[in-house]
Short mmCIF file of C-alpha atoms and ligand atoms in Angstrom, two decimals:
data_model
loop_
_atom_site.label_atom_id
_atom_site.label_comp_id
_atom_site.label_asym_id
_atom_site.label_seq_id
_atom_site.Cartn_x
_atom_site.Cartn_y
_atom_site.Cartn_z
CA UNK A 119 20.68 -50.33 -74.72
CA UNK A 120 22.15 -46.57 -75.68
CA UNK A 121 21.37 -45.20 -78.61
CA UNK A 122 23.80 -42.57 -79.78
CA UNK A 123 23.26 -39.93 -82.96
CA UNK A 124 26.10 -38.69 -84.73
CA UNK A 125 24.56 -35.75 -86.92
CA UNK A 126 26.42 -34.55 -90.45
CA UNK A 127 29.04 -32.48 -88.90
CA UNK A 128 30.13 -35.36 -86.95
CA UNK A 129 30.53 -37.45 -90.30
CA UNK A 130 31.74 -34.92 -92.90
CA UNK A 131 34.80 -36.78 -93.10
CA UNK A 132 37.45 -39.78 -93.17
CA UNK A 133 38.93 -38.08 -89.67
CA UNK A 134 35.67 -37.43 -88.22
CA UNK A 135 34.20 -40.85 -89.16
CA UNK A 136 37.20 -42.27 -87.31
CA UNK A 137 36.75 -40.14 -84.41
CA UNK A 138 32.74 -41.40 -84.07
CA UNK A 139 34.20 -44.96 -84.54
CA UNK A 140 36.42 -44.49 -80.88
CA UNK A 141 33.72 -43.45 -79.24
CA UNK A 142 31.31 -46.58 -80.19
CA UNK A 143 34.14 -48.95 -79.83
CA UNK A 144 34.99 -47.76 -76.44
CA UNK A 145 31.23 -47.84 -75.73
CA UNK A 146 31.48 -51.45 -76.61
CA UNK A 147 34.79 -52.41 -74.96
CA UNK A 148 33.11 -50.58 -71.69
CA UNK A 149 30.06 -53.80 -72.59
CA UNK A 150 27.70 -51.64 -73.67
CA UNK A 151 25.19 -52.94 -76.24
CA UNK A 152 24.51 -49.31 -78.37
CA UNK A 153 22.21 -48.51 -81.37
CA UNK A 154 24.03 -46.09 -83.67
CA UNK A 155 21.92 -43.38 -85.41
CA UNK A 156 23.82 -41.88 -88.47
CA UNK A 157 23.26 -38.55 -90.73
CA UNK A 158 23.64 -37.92 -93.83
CA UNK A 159 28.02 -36.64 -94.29
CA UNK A 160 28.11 -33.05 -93.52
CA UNK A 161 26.29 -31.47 -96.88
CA UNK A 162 24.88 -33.98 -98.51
CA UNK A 163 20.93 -33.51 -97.66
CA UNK A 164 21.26 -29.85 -99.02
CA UNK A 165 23.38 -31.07 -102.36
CA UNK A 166 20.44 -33.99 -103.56
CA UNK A 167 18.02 -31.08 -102.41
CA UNK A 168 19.99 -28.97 -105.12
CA UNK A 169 19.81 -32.31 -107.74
CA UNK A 170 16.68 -32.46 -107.46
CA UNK A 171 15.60 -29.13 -108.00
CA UNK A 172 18.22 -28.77 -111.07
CA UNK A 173 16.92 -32.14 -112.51
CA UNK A 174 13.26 -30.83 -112.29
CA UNK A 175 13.95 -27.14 -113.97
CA UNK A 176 15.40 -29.33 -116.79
CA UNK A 177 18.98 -28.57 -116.00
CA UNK A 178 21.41 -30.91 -116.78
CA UNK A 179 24.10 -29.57 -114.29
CA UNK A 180 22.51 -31.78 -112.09
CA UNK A 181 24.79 -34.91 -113.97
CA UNK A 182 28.04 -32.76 -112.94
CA UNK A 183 26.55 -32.42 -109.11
CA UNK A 184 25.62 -36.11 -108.82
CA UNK A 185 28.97 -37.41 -110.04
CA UNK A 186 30.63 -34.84 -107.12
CA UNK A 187 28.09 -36.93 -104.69
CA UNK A 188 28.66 -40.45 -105.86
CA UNK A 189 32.72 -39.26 -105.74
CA UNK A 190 33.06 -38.36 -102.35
CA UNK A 191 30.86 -41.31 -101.22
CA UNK A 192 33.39 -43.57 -103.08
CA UNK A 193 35.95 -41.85 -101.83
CA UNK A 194 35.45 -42.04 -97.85
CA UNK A 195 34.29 -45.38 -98.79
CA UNK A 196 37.91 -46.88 -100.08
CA UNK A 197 39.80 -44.89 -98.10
CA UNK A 198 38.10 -46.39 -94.76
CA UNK A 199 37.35 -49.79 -95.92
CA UNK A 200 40.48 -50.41 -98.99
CA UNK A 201 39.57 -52.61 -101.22
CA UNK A 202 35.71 -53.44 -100.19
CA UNK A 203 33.22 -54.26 -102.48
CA UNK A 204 31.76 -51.48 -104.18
CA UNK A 205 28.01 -52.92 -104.88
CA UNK A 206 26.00 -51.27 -102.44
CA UNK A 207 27.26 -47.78 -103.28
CA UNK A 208 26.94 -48.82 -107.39
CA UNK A 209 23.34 -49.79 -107.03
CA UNK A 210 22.44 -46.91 -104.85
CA UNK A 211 24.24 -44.44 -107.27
CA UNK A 212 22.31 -46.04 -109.74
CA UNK A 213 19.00 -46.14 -108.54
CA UNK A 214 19.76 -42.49 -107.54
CA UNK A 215 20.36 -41.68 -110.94
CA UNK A 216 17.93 -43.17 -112.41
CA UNK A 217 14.92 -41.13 -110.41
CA UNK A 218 16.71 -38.09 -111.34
CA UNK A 219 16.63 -38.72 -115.08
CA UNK A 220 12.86 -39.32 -114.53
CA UNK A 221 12.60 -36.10 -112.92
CA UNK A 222 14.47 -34.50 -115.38
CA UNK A 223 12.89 -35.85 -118.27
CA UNK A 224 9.48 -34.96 -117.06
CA UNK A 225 10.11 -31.40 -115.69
CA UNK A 226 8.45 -32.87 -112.54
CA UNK A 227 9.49 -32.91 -108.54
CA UNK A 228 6.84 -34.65 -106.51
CA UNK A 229 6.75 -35.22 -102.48
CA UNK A 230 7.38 -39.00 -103.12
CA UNK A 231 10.35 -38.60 -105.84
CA UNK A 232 11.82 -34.97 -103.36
CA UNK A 233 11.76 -37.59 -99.83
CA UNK A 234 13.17 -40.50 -101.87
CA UNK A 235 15.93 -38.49 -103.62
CA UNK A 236 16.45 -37.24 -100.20
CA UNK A 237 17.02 -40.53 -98.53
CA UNK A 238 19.93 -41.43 -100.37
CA UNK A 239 22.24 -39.18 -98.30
CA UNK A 240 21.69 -41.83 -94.97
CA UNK A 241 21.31 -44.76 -96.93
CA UNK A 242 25.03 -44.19 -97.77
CA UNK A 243 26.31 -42.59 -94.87
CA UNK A 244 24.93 -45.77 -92.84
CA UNK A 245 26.28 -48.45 -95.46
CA UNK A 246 29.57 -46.90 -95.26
CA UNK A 247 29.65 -46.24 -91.60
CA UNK A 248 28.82 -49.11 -90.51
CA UNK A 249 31.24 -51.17 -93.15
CA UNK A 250 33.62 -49.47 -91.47
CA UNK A 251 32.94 -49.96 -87.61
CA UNK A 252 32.60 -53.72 -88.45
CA UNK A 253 36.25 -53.35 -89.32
CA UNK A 254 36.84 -52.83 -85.72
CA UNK A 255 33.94 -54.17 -83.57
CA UNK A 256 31.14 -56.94 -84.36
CA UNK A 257 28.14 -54.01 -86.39
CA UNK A 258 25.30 -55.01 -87.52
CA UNK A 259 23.28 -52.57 -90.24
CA UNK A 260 19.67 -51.82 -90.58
CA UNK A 261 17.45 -50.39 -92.80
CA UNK A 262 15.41 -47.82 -90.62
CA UNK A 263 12.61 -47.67 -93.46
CA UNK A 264 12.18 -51.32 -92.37
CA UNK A 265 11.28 -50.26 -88.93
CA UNK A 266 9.79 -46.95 -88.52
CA UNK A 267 6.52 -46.96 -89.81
CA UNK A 268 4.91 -43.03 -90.29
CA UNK A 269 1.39 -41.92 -90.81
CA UNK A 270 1.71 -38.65 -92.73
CA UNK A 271 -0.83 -36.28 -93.91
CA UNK A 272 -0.37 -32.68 -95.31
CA UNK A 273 2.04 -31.65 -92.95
CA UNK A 274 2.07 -33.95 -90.10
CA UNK A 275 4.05 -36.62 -89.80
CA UNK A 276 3.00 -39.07 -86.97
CA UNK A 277 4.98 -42.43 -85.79
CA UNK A 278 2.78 -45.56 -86.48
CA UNK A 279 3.82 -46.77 -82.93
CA UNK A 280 2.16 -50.16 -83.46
CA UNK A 281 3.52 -51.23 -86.36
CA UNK A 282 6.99 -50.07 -85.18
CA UNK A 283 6.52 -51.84 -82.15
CA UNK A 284 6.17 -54.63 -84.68
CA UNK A 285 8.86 -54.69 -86.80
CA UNK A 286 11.22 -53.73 -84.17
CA UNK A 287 10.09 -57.40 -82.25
CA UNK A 288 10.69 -59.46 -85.02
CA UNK A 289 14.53 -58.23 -85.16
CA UNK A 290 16.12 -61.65 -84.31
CA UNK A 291 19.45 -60.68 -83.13
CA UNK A 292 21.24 -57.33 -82.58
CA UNK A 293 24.67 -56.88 -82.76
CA UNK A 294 26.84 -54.95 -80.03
CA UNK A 295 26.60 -52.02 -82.21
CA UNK A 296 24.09 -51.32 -84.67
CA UNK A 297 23.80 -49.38 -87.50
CA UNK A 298 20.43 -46.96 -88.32
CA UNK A 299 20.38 -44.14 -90.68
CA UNK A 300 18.82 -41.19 -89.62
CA UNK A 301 15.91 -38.85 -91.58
CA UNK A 302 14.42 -41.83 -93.53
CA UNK A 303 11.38 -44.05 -92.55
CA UNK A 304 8.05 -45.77 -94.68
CA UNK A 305 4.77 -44.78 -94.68
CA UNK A 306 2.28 -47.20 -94.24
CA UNK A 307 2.30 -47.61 -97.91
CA UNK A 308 5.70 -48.55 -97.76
CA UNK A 309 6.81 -45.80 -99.41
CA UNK A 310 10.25 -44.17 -98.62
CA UNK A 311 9.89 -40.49 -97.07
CA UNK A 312 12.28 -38.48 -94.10
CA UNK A 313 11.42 -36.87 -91.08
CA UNK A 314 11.85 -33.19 -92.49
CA UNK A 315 15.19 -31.67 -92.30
CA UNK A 316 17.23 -32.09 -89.05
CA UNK A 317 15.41 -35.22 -88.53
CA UNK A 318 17.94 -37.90 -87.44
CA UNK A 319 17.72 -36.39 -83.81
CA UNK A 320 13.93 -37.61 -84.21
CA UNK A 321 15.12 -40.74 -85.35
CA UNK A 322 17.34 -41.37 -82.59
CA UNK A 323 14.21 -40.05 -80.34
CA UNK A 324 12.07 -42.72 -81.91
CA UNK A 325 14.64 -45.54 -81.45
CA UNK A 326 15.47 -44.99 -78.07
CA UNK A 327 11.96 -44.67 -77.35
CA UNK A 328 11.17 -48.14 -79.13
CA UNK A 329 14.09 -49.76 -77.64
CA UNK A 330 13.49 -48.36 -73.84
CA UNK A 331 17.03 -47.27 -73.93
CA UNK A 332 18.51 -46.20 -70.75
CA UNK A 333 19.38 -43.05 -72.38
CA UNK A 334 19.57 -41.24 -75.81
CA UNK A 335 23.42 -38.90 -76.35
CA UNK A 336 22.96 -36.65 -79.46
CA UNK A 337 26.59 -36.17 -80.63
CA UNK A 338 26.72 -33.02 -82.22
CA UNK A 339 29.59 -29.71 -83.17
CA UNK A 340 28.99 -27.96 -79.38
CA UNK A 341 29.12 -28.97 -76.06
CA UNK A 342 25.49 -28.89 -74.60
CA UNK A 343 22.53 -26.78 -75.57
CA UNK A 344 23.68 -23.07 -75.02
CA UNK A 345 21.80 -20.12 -73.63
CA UNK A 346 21.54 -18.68 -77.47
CA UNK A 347 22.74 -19.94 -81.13
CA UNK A 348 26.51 -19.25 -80.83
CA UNK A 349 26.68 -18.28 -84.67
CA UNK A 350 24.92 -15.02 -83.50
CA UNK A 351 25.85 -14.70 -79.79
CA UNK A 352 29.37 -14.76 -78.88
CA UNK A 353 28.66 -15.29 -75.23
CA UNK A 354 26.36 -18.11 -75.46
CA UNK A 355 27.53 -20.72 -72.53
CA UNK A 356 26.18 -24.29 -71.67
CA UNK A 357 23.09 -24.88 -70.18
CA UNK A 358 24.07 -27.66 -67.65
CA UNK A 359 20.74 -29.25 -67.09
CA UNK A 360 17.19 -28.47 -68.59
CA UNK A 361 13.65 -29.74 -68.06
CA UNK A 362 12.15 -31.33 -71.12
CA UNK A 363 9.88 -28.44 -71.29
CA UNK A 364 12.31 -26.41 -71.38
CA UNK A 365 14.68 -28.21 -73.98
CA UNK A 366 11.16 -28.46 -76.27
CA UNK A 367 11.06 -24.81 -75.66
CA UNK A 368 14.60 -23.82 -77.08
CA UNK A 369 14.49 -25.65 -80.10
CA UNK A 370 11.11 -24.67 -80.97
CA UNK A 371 12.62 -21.08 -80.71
CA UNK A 372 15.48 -22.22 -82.78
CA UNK A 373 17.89 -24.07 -81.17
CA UNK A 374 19.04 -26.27 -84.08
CA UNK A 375 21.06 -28.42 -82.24
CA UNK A 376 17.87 -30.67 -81.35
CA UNK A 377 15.14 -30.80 -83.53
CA UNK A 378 12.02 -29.97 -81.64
CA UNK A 379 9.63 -33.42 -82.66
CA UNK A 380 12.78 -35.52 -80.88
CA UNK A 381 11.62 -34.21 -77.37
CA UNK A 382 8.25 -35.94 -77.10
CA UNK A 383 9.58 -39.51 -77.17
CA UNK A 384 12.20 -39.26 -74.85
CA UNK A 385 9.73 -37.06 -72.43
CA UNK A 386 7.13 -40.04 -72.73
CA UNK A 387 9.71 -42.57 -71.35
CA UNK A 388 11.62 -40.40 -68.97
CA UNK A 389 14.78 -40.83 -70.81
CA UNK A 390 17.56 -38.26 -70.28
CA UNK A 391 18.65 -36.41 -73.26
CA UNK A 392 23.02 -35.94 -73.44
CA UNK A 393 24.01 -33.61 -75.78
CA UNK A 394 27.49 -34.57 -76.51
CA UNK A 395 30.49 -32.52 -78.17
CA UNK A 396 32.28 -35.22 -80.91
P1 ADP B 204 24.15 -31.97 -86.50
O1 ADP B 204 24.71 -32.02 -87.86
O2 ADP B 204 25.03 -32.62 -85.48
O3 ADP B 204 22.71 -32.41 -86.42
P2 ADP B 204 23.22 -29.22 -86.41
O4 ADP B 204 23.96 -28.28 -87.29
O5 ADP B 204 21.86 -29.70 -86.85
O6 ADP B 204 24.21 -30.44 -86.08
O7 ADP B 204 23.03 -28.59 -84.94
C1 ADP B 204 24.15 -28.13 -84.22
C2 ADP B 204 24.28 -26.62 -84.40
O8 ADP B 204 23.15 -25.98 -83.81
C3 ADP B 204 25.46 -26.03 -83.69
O9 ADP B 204 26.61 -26.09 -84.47
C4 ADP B 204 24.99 -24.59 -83.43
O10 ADP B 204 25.57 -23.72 -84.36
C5 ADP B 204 23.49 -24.61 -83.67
N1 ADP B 204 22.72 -24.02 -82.58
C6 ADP B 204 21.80 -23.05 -82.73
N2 ADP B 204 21.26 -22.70 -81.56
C7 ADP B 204 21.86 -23.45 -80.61
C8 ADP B 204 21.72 -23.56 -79.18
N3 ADP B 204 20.86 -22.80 -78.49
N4 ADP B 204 22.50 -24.47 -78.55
C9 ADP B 204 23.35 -25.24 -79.21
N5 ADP B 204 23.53 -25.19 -80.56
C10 ADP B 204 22.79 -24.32 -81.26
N1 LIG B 205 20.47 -35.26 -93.21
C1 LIG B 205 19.22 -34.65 -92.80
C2 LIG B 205 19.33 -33.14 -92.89
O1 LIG B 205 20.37 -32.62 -93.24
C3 LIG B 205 18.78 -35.07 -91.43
C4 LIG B 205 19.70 -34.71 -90.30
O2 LIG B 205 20.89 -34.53 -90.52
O3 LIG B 205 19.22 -34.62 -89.16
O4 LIG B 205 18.35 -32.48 -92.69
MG1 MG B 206 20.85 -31.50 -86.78
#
């Protein structure tokens, strides 16, 4: 098993969605079995962090903002899958609007209500995406709340790896491609919450951990992990290969394009990290 993580710039759009759909199906013509780990579209995260914080100041702009959400969702949506049914999205839009209208109504943005507004950006992405891929190669979707299990305290958030473990063995059946979303996970609660922000590359960390994949490809906007952040240093070039040390190292300094938690699990297995250019 592979499991491959498209982050939001690599689903911002109809063409790019299409363009991470030819690389899984070629995966699976080539016979390999791959677990697909999906951002939020290009965005999205920062535009229900905006919601929320309009809903919670008592603005109702935030109606205006949601309906720009729920339209581009619908959007991608029937233009990649014409003429699907439309209930997941509806019930998600609605359940999303709901929390905001309690939000707004009391003037109040806790943790719980800020990560579960939050999760709605993957639990589209991944209903959509994977719709889609099923169009063109057998998909299976999960719910990744169902099956990674977090501890979290003030500011840590810890895998529950026995409980994961867990659920993860009573999946009956995969499919040859299969459909997480990124960023979103249960406490032991069972309450929804995220990773913190960049944390589908943790995901996909956790899975391929989990799953003893062979090997974990983070499909990203550049082509490796460069010397430097390119937005600020023109002549930032690939780093061909890097320890895990040293990979742990660059992101904690700032390297964006792997967030540092997703090291650790990969480390603890020995699987190799491919940073891959969609
Ligand atoms: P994704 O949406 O795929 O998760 P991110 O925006 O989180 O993508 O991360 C990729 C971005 O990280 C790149 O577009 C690049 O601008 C930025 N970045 C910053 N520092 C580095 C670095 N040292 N190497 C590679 N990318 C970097
Ligand atoms: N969508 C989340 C974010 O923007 C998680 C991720 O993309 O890694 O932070
Ligand atoms: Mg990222």
């Amino acid at each position: 098993m592979k499991v491959l993580k498209f982050g939001g710039t690599s689903v911002g759009s109809v063409e790019a969605i299409k363009q991470v759909a030819s690389i899984v199906k070629q995966g699976a013509d080539d016979g390999q079995q791959q677990v697909v780990v999906v951002s939020a579209f290009s965005g999205v995260t920062n535009e229900l962090e905006e919601l929320a914080r309009l809903a919670s100041s008592g603005d109702k702009a935030y109606l205006e903002v949601l309906e720009k959400l729920a339209a581009k969702h619908y959007q991608v949506y029937d233009t990649l899958t014409p003429g699907a049914d439309r209930q997941f999205l509806d019930e998600n839009i609605a359940l999303l609007t709901d929390v905001l209208q309690g939000i707004y109504l009391l003037k109040e943005l806790t943790a719980k209500s800020d990560a579960y507004v939050m999760s709605f950006g993957e639990r589209m992405s991944s209903y959509i995406i994977a719709e889609y891929f099923n169009t063109l190669v057998e998909t299976k979707r999960f719910d990744s709340r169902d099956y990674l299990i977090v501890n979290q305290d003030v500011s840590v958030t810890a895998i529950d790896h026995k409980r994961s473990i867990q659920r993860i063995g009573a999946i009956d059946s995969f499919a040859q491609v299969n459909v997480f979303p990124g960023f979103i996970a249960s406490t032991t609660e069972g309450i929804t919450t995220t990773l913190g922000r960049g944390g589908s590359d943790y995901s996909a960390a956790l899975f391929a951990n989990l799953f003893n994949a062979t090997e974990l490809e983070i499909w990203t906007d550049v082509s490796g992990l460069l010397s430097a952040d390119p937005n600020l240093v023109k002549q930032a070039r690939v780093i061909e290969h890097l320890s895990y040390e040293e990979a742990m190292e660059l992101s904690h300094f700032g390297a964006k394009v792997i967030y540092p938690p997703s090291i650790q699990p990969a480390l603890s297995k020995g699987i190799p990290i491919l940073i891959k250019n969609t």
